């Protein structure tokens, strides 16, 4: 994003104050898949793990050796996780 839109846009995005929505997650009553990437430097592993813990019907999976952009860094592994989760829930 920084290369395409420039440092100023990236700095603005990073400075956004986002509301903590963890309390709202407990109201989500559908199956959910939370995928953490071990080397993500934008969202910590602990944050992602907490999100999964707050979702009542969450499955939590980890992609190793991957940063923030799993669809670009590990597309086949992410697709396999998604396909398995979808099959497992008969969706």
N, CA, C and O of each residue as an XYZ file, in Angstrom:
364
protein
N       0.829     -1.182      0.000
C       0.000      0.000      0.000
C       0.878      1.252      0.000
O       0.601      2.222     -0.705
N       1.932      1.210      0.797
C       2.799      2.387      0.882
C       3.432      2.702     -0.462
O       3.513      3.867     -0.851
N       3.885      1.671     -1.179
C       4.495      1.920     -2.491
C       3.492      2.501     -3.458
O       3.821      3.401     -4.230
N       2.265      1.995     -3.427
C       1.254      2.426     -4.381
C       0.673      3.791     -4.026
O       0.476      4.621     -4.914
N       0.397      4.040     -2.752
C      -0.297      5.263     -2.339
C       0.595      6.294     -1.663
O       0.210      7.454     -1.512
N       1.780      5.871     -1.258
C       2.712      6.821     -0.655
C       2.758      6.755      0.855
O       1.853      6.236      1.509
N       3.840      7.297      1.386
C       4.067      7.271      2.836
C       3.006      8.031      3.615
O       2.628      7.626      4.714
N       2.526      9.128      3.052
C       1.541      9.944      3.765
C       0.255      9.160      4.034
O      -0.292      9.220      5.135
N      -0.226      8.426      3.030
C      -1.439      7.633      3.206
C      -1.194      6.534      4.232
O      -2.050      6.279      5.080
N      -0.047      5.887      4.165
C       0.293      4.832      5.134
C       0.352      5.396      6.546
O      -0.132      4.760      7.482
N       0.928      6.561      6.714
C       1.023      7.186      8.039
C      -0.373      7.530      8.566
O      -0.649      7.345      9.752
N      -1.250      8.028      7.694
C      -2.627      8.345      8.100
C      -3.365      7.084      8.550
O      -4.069      7.101      9.560
N      -3.204      5.991      7.799
C      -3.853      4.733      8.162
C      -3.355      4.227      9.514
O      -4.142      3.768     10.343
N      -2.060      4.313      9.726
C      -1.471      3.834     10.977
C      -1.910      4.677     12.170
O      -1.966      4.175     13.293
N      -2.218      5.939     11.941
C      -2.581      6.849     13.028
C      -4.060      6.777     13.407
O      -4.470      7.372     14.404
N      -4.863      6.057     12.624
C      -6.288      5.975     12.931
C      -6.509      5.371     14.309
O      -5.850      4.404     14.692
N      -7.433      5.947     15.038
C      -7.812      5.403     16.338
C      -9.016      4.506     16.092
O     -10.075      4.959     15.657
N      -8.829      3.241     16.376
C      -9.900      2.282     16.134
C     -10.500      1.855     17.465
O      -9.784      1.606     18.436
N     -11.807      1.777     17.493
C     -12.544      1.371     18.688
C     -12.278     -0.103     18.980
O     -12.224     -0.916     18.057
N     -12.115     -0.445     20.225
C     -11.946     -1.828     20.645
C     -13.295     -2.529     20.533
O     -14.231     -2.189     21.257
N     -13.401     -3.484     19.651
C     -14.676     -4.156     19.416
C     -14.752     -5.562     19.988
O     -15.670     -6.314     19.658
N     -13.800     -5.929     20.843
C     -13.782     -7.297     21.363
C     -15.072     -7.664     22.091
O     -15.536     -8.799     21.982
N     -15.649     -6.735     22.822
C     -16.882     -7.035     23.562
C     -18.030     -7.384     22.615
O     -18.918     -8.156     22.975
N     -18.015     -6.828     21.423
C     -19.074     -7.108     20.449
C     -18.954     -8.506     19.849
O     -19.943     -9.052     19.358
N     -17.776     -9.083     19.881
C     -17.559    -10.373     19.237
C     -18.392    -11.487     19.855
O     -18.795    -12.417     19.156
N     -18.652    -11.405     21.149
C     -19.413    -12.472     21.815
C     -20.837    -12.587     21.285
O     -21.492    -13.608     21.498
N     -21.324    -11.563     20.600
C     -22.689    -11.588     20.042
C     -22.748    -12.254     18.670
O     -23.838    -12.486     18.147
N     -21.618    -12.558     18.091
C     -21.596    -13.187     16.771
C     -21.847    -14.679     16.963
O     -21.030    -15.388     17.550
N     -22.982    -15.140     16.462
C     -23.430    -16.501     16.755
C     -23.218    -17.479     15.606
O     -23.750    -18.588     15.643
N     -22.470    -17.102     14.607
C     -22.222    -18.015     13.493
C     -20.794    -18.555     13.587
O     -19.939    -17.939     14.223
N     -20.536    -19.690     12.964
C     -19.161    -20.204     12.952
C     -18.219    -19.182     12.319
O     -18.572    -18.514     11.347
N     -17.036    -19.071     12.873
C     -16.059    -18.093     12.399
C     -14.689    -18.752     12.320
O     -14.355    -19.632     13.113
N     -13.918    -18.313     11.361
C     -12.540    -18.769     11.244
C     -11.634    -17.575     11.464
O     -11.744    -16.567     10.766
N     -10.744    -17.687     12.426
C      -9.770    -16.639     12.705
C      -8.402    -17.201     12.339
O      -7.985    -18.239     12.853
N      -7.714    -16.503     11.447
C      -6.398    -16.949     10.990
C      -5.355    -15.951     11.474
O      -5.435    -14.760     11.172
N      -4.388    -16.441     12.219
C      -3.279    -15.612     12.682
C      -2.047    -15.943     11.853
O      -1.807    -17.099     11.504
N      -1.284    -14.926     11.550
C      -0.005    -15.119     10.864
C       1.090    -14.813     11.876
O       1.151    -13.717     12.432
N       1.937    -15.778     12.101
C       2.908    -15.700     13.197
C       3.804    -14.464     13.125
O       4.124    -13.884     14.163
N       4.216    -14.046     11.927
C       5.134    -12.915     11.798
C       4.429    -11.607     11.416
O       5.076    -10.687     10.915
N       3.139    -11.514     11.642
C       2.386    -10.292     11.343
C       2.875     -9.170     12.251
O       2.843     -9.299     13.475
N       3.327     -8.076     11.655
C       3.816     -6.946     12.452
C       2.764     -5.848     12.585
O       2.996     -4.855     13.274
N       1.601     -6.014     11.930
C       0.537     -5.014     12.055
C      -0.526     -5.432     13.073
O      -1.113     -4.581     13.741
N      -0.772     -6.717     13.190
C      -1.705     -7.232     14.198
C      -0.960     -8.309     14.963
O      -0.508     -9.299     14.388
N      -0.839     -8.108     16.249
C      -0.058     -9.056     17.040
C      -0.769    -10.405     17.138
O      -1.991    -10.500     17.018
N       0.027    -11.431     17.358
C      -0.520    -12.781     17.528
C      -1.500    -12.789     18.701
O      -2.557    -13.416     18.625
N      -1.154    -12.103     19.771
C      -2.020    -12.051     20.957
C      -3.369    -11.418     20.642
O      -4.399    -11.875     21.139
N      -3.373    -10.366     19.818
C      -4.641     -9.726     19.431
C      -5.532    -10.696     18.668
O      -6.733    -10.789     18.925
N      -4.937    -11.409     17.736
C      -5.706    -12.338     16.915
C      -6.208    -13.503     17.756
O      -7.345    -13.949     17.594
N      -5.369    -13.989     18.643
C      -5.768    -15.076     19.535
C      -6.918    -14.627     20.437
O      -7.859    -15.385     20.676
N      -6.837    -13.403     20.932
C      -7.915    -12.858     21.777
C      -9.223    -12.772     20.989
O     -10.292    -13.073     21.519
N      -9.133    -12.365     19.734
C     -10.326    -12.283     18.891
C     -10.992    -13.658     18.801
O     -12.209    -13.774     18.945
N     -10.201    -14.679     18.565
C     -10.753    -16.036     18.471
C     -11.389    -16.463     19.785
O     -12.431    -17.119     19.787
N     -10.774    -16.100     20.893
C     -11.310    -16.470     22.203
C     -12.634    -15.770     22.489
O     -13.471    -16.307     23.214
N     -12.831    -14.591     21.935
C     -14.056    -13.827     22.174
C     -15.219    -14.268     21.277
O     -16.379    -14.001     21.591
N     -14.918    -14.927     20.183
C     -15.962    -15.427     19.285
C     -16.428    -16.796     19.781
O     -15.623    -17.722     19.881
N     -17.710    -16.935     20.091
C     -18.186    -18.187     20.685
C     -17.970    -19.434     19.829
O     -17.715    -20.508     20.373
N     -18.064    -19.318     18.523
C     -17.969    -20.489     17.644
C     -16.759    -20.397     16.716
O     -16.836    -20.767     15.545
N     -15.664    -19.910     17.240
C     -14.486    -19.680     16.399
C     -13.578    -20.895     16.309
O     -13.394    -21.645     17.268
N     -13.020    -21.056     15.117
C     -11.888    -21.954     14.906
C     -10.681    -21.048     14.753
O     -10.765    -20.004     14.107
N      -9.572    -21.432     15.334
C      -8.360    -20.608     15.311
C      -7.252    -21.385     14.622
O      -6.897    -22.486     15.044
N      -6.712    -20.809     13.565
C      -5.631    -21.443     12.808
C      -4.462    -20.471     12.704
O      -4.637    -19.253     12.742
N      -3.274    -21.036     12.571
C      -2.056    -20.227     12.504
C      -1.302    -20.565     11.223
O      -1.126    -21.733     10.877
N      -0.864    -19.526     10.531
C       0.012    -19.700      9.382
C       1.400    -19.248      9.813
O       1.607    -18.098     10.198
N       2.336    -20.169      9.740
C       3.715    -19.887     10.138
C       4.470    -19.202      8.997
O       4.075    -19.285      7.834
N       5.548    -18.535      9.350
C       6.418    -17.875      8.360
C       5.626    -16.984      7.415
O       5.822    -17.019      6.201
N       4.731    -16.187      7.983
C       3.861    -15.323      7.179
C       3.634    -14.019      7.930
O       3.466    -14.009      9.149
N       3.632    -12.919      7.183
C       3.374    -11.610      7.759
C       1.899    -11.257      7.674
O       1.042    -12.127      7.827
N       1.602    -10.004      7.434
C       0.231     -9.493      7.472
C      -0.594     -9.857      6.234
O      -1.823     -9.863      6.304
N       0.038    -10.154      5.131
C      -0.683    -10.339      3.868
C      -0.709    -11.803      3.432
O      -0.116    -12.160      2.414
N      -1.388    -12.639      4.191
C      -1.458    -14.067      3.885
C      -1.943    -14.357      2.463
O      -1.422    -15.280      1.838
N      -2.920    -13.611      1.919
C      -3.347    -13.916      0.548
C      -2.223    -13.755     -0.487
O      -2.251    -14.393     -1.539
N      -1.248    -12.910     -0.188
C      -0.123    -12.724     -1.104
C       1.075    -13.594     -0.729
O       1.777    -14.101     -1.604
N       1.304    -13.765      0.563
C       2.484    -14.487      1.032
C       2.301    -16.000      1.040
O       3.226    -16.737      0.700
N       1.130    -16.463      1.421
C       0.848    -17.897      1.550
C      -0.541    -18.223      0.972
O      -1.387    -18.778      1.673
N      -0.776    -17.880     -0.303
C      -2.129    -18.041     -0.861
C      -2.637    -19.479     -0.844
O      -3.815    -19.706     -0.570
N      -1.783    -20.447     -1.129
C      -2.239    -21.843     -1.179
C      -2.570    -22.374      0.212
O      -3.548    -23.098      0.396
N      -1.748    -22.008      1.179
C      -2.002    -22.442      2.549
C      -3.283    -21.807      3.092
O      -4.083    -22.474      3.747
N      -3.471    -20.523      2.816
C      -4.693    -19.841      3.255
C      -5.917    -20.445      2.573
O      -6.933    -20.686      3.224
N      -5.825    -20.688      1.271
C      -6.953    -21.284      0.539
C      -7.295    -22.663      1.095
O      -8.471    -23.009      1.210
N      -6.280    -23.450      1.440
C      -6.520    -24.776      2.010
C      -7.213    -24.671      3.367
O      -8.121    -25.448      3.663
N      -6.787    -23.715      4.190
C      -7.448    -23.501      5.488
C      -8.913    -23.134      5.292
O      -9.795    -23.683      5.952
N      -9.163    -22.208      4.386
C     -10.530    -21.761      4.119
C     -11.390    -22.904      3.569
O     -12.518    -23.109      4.017
N     -10.855    -23.637      2.606
C     -11.611    -24.747      2.005
C     -11.927    -25.813      3.050
O     -13.044    -26.329      3.092
N     -10.958    -26.141      3.885
C     -11.190    -27.131      4.932
C     -12.231    -26.674      5.933
O     -13.079    -27.457      6.361
N     -12.165    -25.409      6.302
C     -13.129    -24.858      7.252
C     -14.532    -24.860      6.649
O     -15.497    -25.230      7.319
N     -14.647    -24.451      5.401
C     -15.950    -24.432      4.713
C     -16.520    -25.849      4.621
O     -17.695    -26.062      4.921
N     -15.698    -26.819      4.211
C     -16.140    -28.208      4.139
C     -16.571    -28.717      5.523
O     -17.595    -29.385      5.661
N     -15.782    -28.392      6.521
C     -16.059    -28.841      7.874
C     -17.366    -28.321      8.447
O     -17.946    -28.918      9.354
N     -17.819    -27.204      7.908
C     -19.081    -26.616      8.381
C     -20.210    -26.802      7.370
O     -21.283    -26.216      7.513
N     -19.962    -27.615      6.357
C     -20.972    -27.894      5.310
C     -21.571    -26.620      4.733
O     -22.782    -26.519      4.534
N     -20.709    -25.654      4.470
C     -21.192    -24.374      3.908
C     -21.056    -24.370      2.399
O     -21.408    -23.385      1.750
